Amino acid sequence: MSSVPTSDDGYREGAIDLLGILAYGALTAFERMAEDAQAAPTLADKVELATVAARQIDHFKSVSAQLATMGVDVMAAMAPFHAPFDAFHAYTKPKDWYEGLVKAFVGDGIAADFYREIAAFVDADTRNLVNEVLADEGLQAYIVAQVRLGMEHDPKLAGRLSLWGRRLVGEALSQAQRVAADRDALTSLLTGTVDRPGLDLAAISRMFSRLVANHTKRMAELGLKA
Amino acid sequence: MSSVPTSDDGYREGAIDLLGILAYGALTAFERMAEDAQAAPTLADKVELATVAARQIDHFKSVSAQLATMGVDVMAAMAPFHAPFDAFHAYTKPKDWYEGLVKAFVGDGIAADFYREIAAFVDADTRNLVNEVLADEGLQAYIVAQVRLGMEHDPKLAGRLSLWGRRLVGEALSQAQRVAADRDALTSLLTGTVDRPGLDLAAISRMFSRLVANHTKRMAELGLKA
């Protein structure tokens, strides 16, 4: 356990929010990847995506179990996040196999970075679980190889996917703002309270710089412009 | 290991076919259940189906690993079964949540029974794996409860689902016949060869009676007429 007092209700609420986000994120990732798998060009590609989709359910189960030890029902913890996640996915429906892969790499990448930033402020058990769930990057090398191969065959793809990457980040940030505005407890994990240290404005700005830098790096790995 | 000689090429081919069917069956079950999960009436129902869908990928991995120890690529082993499985699923697309549940219960049930019958004629390792994969009946009690509840709310459902169950079996048998006609090695696991014991016609007829009896029992469990 860290020095964070668990008797702090605001802290507890924030940690539950973080786990609720992860659980619902895993569930929607499962759905999305299972759908993307249907668009796979070969059966081997389908197996690749289906495997990572299935792993999301393991993540969901881990987070669900952790919430249960905290006396919280995973369904209740996820409820506040249906709207922003569903909106994000509705606004960013991949039009083809490559858009699906870029979404999995870039969209999940920036989300994972953000969750890790928040996890720095929760207790060690929760933090370890968050990092464990997010460390599962089975698909990344595969996606990079696929997207680069696709662009070799179709040079126009690079421009379209670069635009797509920017749109994904734009939509993700707009939904993240919505969550931040609605969920004080989650936001105050980052910003701290009178009794609990957090980030000041300069530190929050540095955090955003880190998120953007990592995003740019991921786009470059794919051979795309951020 | 059983008394079956592994140097028997026909036997080996038949066992590979059986594993290929199981692998492709698991993969298509994953896809179908992931799709059915999207029609789930509640998020809890979605989790239920997504969990069982994810488990299909574990099954696929186990069968794939077993094939690898036999020096066989799972992709190659599955190839002969794309057409019959894809046709079965194309002809039996569930129109709603309940048809999806009945398909998972009744269709997978009769297929599992049939695979178990064949597995009686393969070596102990393969047989154990087949039974292990098929023993995973996580969804069954859930489906029975859901379908019975649905029929309480809508008495017309029973008639429609009874018809649906008959159609599923009809399509399954017609695809099974296609496989039997195409895959001599698989068929001869059941019927035997000059060097290897198998079932005579009377025994095969008794096997079909068992399959039909189990199917009728499953329909009755759901409250449906076979």
PDB file of N, CA and C in Angstrom, chain B residues 31-64:
ATOM      1  N   GLU B  31     -16.558 -16.102 -33.013  1.00  0.00           N
ATOM      2  CA  GLU B  31     -17.121 -15.030 -33.835  1.00  0.00           C
ATOM      3  C   GLU B  31     -18.620 -14.891 -33.629  1.00  0.00           C
ATOM      4  N   ARG B  32     -19.289 -16.043 -33.612  1.00  0.00           N
ATOM      5  CA  ARG B  32     -20.743 -16.024 -33.516  1.00  0.00           C
ATOM      6  C   ARG B  32     -21.177 -15.468 -32.166  1.00  0.00           C
ATOM      7  N   MET B  33     -20.496 -15.933 -31.086  1.00  0.00           N
ATOM      8  CA  MET B  33     -20.895 -15.480 -29.754  1.00  0.00           C
ATOM      9  C   MET B  33     -20.563 -14.007 -29.548  1.00  0.00           C
ATOM     10  N   ALA B  34     -19.431 -13.573 -30.120  1.00  0.00           N
ATOM     11  CA  ALA B  34     -19.082 -12.154 -30.011  1.00  0.00           C
ATOM     12  C   ALA B  34     -20.146 -11.320 -30.717  1.00  0.00           C
ATOM     13  N   GLU B  35     -20.669 -11.840 -31.819  1.00  0.00           N
ATOM     14  CA  GLU B  35     -21.718 -11.125 -32.540  1.00  0.00           C
ATOM     15  C   GLU B  35     -23.030 -11.168 -31.739  1.00  0.00           C
ATOM     16  N   ASP B  36     -23.353 -12.342 -31.204  1.00  0.00           N
ATOM     17  CA  ASP B  36     -24.566 -12.458 -30.385  1.00  0.00           C
ATOM     18  C   ASP B  36     -24.496 -11.521 -29.184  1.00  0.00           C
ATOM     19  N   ALA B  37     -23.284 -11.364 -28.629  1.00  0.00           N
ATOM     20  CA  ALA B  37     -23.124 -10.519 -27.439  1.00  0.00           C
ATOM     21  C   ALA B  37     -23.590  -9.093 -27.721  1.00  0.00           C
ATOM     22  N   GLN B  38     -23.440  -8.679 -28.971  1.00  0.00           N
ATOM     23  CA  GLN B  38     -23.881  -7.322 -29.320  1.00  0.00           C
ATOM     24  C   GLN B  38     -25.390  -7.166 -29.211  1.00  0.00           C
ATOM     25  N   ALA B  39     -26.122  -8.281 -29.337  1.00  0.00           N
ATOM     26  CA  ALA B  39     -27.578  -8.217 -29.248  1.00  0.00           C
ATOM     27  C   ALA B  39     -28.063  -8.436 -27.814  1.00  0.00           C
ATOM     28  N   ALA B  40     -27.133  -8.549 -26.873  1.00  0.00           N
ATOM     29  CA  ALA B  40     -27.513  -8.849 -25.490  1.00  0.00           C
ATOM     30  C   ALA B  40     -28.415  -7.758 -24.923  1.00  0.00           C
ATOM     31  N   PRO B  41     -29.483  -8.154 -24.210  1.00  0.00           N
ATOM     32  CA  PRO B  41     -30.424  -7.162 -23.689  1.00  0.00           C
ATOM     33  C   PRO B  41     -29.836  -6.300 -22.561  1.00  0.00           C
ATOM     34  N   THR B  42     -28.871  -6.847 -21.802  1.00  0.00           N
ATOM     35  CA  THR B  42     -28.249  -6.048 -20.735  1.00  0.00           C
ATOM     36  C   THR B  42     -26.742  -6.220 -20.810  1.00  0.00           C
ATOM     37  N   LEU B  43     -26.034  -5.334 -20.101  1.00  0.00           N
ATOM     38  CA  LEU B  43     -24.582  -5.406 -20.087  1.00  0.00           C
ATOM     39  C   LEU B  43     -24.110  -6.691 -19.389  1.00  0.00           C
ATOM     40  N   ALA B  44     -24.861  -7.121 -18.373  1.00  0.00           N
ATOM     41  CA  ALA B  44     -24.496  -8.354 -17.665  1.00  0.00           C
ATOM     42  C   ALA B  44     -24.605  -9.550 -18.619  1.00  0.00           C
ATOM     43  N   ASP B  45     -25.641  -9.552 -19.459  1.00  0.00           N
ATOM     44  CA  ASP B  45     -25.791 -10.626 -20.450  1.00  0.00           C
ATOM     45  C   ASP B  45     -24.640 -10.576 -21.457  1.00  0.00           C
ATOM     46  N   LYS B  46     -24.256  -9.377 -21.807  1.00  0.00           N
ATOM     47  CA  LYS B  46     -23.156  -9.217 -22.755  1.00  0.00           C
ATOM     48  C   LYS B  46     -21.863  -9.814 -22.179  1.00  0.00           C
ATOM     49  N   VAL B  47     -21.614  -9.527 -20.899  1.00  0.00           N
ATOM     50  CA  VAL B  47     -20.424 -10.062 -20.242  1.00  0.00           C
ATOM     51  C   VAL B  47     -20.459 -11.587 -20.243  1.00  0.00           C
ATOM     52  N   GLU B  48     -21.632 -12.131 -19.957  1.00  0.00           N
ATOM     53  CA  GLU B  48     -21.813 -13.592 -19.915  1.00  0.00           C
ATOM     54  C   GLU B  48     -21.388 -14.216 -21.253  1.00  0.00           C
ATOM     55  N   LEU B  49     -21.920 -13.679 -22.331  1.00  0.00           N
ATOM     56  CA  LEU B  49     -21.631 -14.236 -23.650  1.00  0.00           C
ATOM     57  C   LEU B  49     -20.190 -13.960 -24.076  1.00  0.00           C
ATOM     58  N   ALA B  50     -19.707 -12.767 -23.784  1.00  0.00           N
ATOM     59  CA  ALA B  50     -18.334 -12.400 -24.159  1.00  0.00           C
ATOM     60  C   ALA B  50     -17.338 -13.324 -23.454  1.00  0.00           C
ATOM     61  N   THR B  51     -17.651 -13.690 -22.205  1.00  0.00           N
ATOM     62  CA  THR B  51     -16.769 -14.575 -21.441  1.00  0.00           C
ATOM     63  C   THR B  51     -16.665 -15.942 -22.107  1.00  0.00           C
ATOM     64  N   VAL B  52     -17.800 -16.471 -22.515  1.00  0.00           N
ATOM     65  CA  VAL B  52     -17.778 -17.781 -23.154  1.00  0.00           C
ATOM     66  C   VAL B  52     -17.123 -17.686 -24.543  1.00  0.00           C
ATOM     67  N   ALA B  53     -17.357 -16.574 -25.221  1.00  0.00           N
ATOM     68  CA  ALA B  53     -16.699 -16.369 -26.518  1.00  0.00           C
ATOM     69  C   ALA B  53     -15.183 -16.389 -26.332  1.00  0.00           C
ATOM     70  N   ALA B  54     -14.706 -15.664 -25.314  1.00  0.00           N
ATOM     71  CA  ALA B  54     -13.260 -15.586 -25.069  1.00  0.00           C
ATOM     72  C   ALA B  54     -12.683 -16.966 -24.784  1.00  0.00           C
ATOM     73  N   ARG B  55     -13.462 -17.800 -24.088  1.00  0.00           N
ATOM     74  CA  ARG B  55     -12.991 -19.148 -23.751  1.00  0.00           C
ATOM     75  C   ARG B  55     -12.786 -19.997 -25.005  1.00  0.00           C
ATOM     76  N   GLN B  56     -13.524 -19.709 -26.052  1.00  0.00           N
ATOM     77  CA  GLN B  56     -13.353 -20.442 -27.306  1.00  0.00           C
ATOM     78  C   GLN B  56     -11.936 -20.259 -27.847  1.00  0.00           C
ATOM     79  N   ILE B  57     -11.376 -19.100 -27.606  1.00  0.00           N
ATOM     80  CA  ILE B  57     -10.015 -18.842 -28.083  1.00  0.00           C
ATOM     81  C   ILE B  57      -9.014 -19.679 -27.289  1.00  0.00           C
ATOM     82  N   ASP B  58      -9.286 -19.875 -25.998  1.00  0.00           N
ATOM     83  CA  ASP B  58      -8.443 -20.791 -25.211  1.00  0.00           C
ATOM     84  C   ASP B  58      -8.522 -22.208 -25.806  1.00  0.00           C
ATOM     85  N   HIS B  59      -9.730 -22.610 -26.154  1.00  0.00           N
ATOM     86  CA  HIS B  59      -9.882 -23.939 -26.768  1.00  0.00           C
ATOM     87  C   HIS B  59      -9.099 -24.015 -28.070  1.00  0.00           C
ATOM     88  N   PHE B  60      -9.265 -22.987 -28.872  1.00  0.00           N
ATOM     89  CA  PHE B  60      -8.538 -22.950 -30.140  1.00  0.00           C
ATOM     90  C   PHE B  60      -7.038 -23.107 -29.894  1.00  0.00           C
ATOM     91  N   LYS B  61      -6.525 -22.395 -28.883  1.00  0.00           N
ATOM     92  CA  LYS B  61      -5.085 -22.448 -28.579  1.00  0.00           C
ATOM     93  C   LYS B  61      -4.659 -23.854 -28.140  1.00  0.00           C
ATOM     94  N   SER B  62      -5.471 -24.510 -27.321  1.00  0.00           N
ATOM     95  CA  SER B  62      -5.132 -25.868 -26.867  1.00  0.00           C
ATOM     96  C   SER B  62      -5.064 -26.828 -28.046  1.00  0.00           C
ATOM     97  N   VAL B  63      -6.071 -26.762 -28.902  1.00  0.00           N
ATOM     98  CA  VAL B  63      -6.114 -27.676 -30.042  1.00  0.00           C
ATOM     99  C   VAL B  63      -4.956 -27.383 -30.989  1.00  0.00           C
ATOM    100  N   SER B  64      -4.696 -26.107 -31.183  1.00  0.00           N
ATOM    101  CA  SER B  64      -3.602 -25.668 -32.033  1.00  0.00           C
ATOM    102  C   SER B  64      -2.258 -26.200 -31.512  1.00  0.00           C
TER     103      SER B  64
END
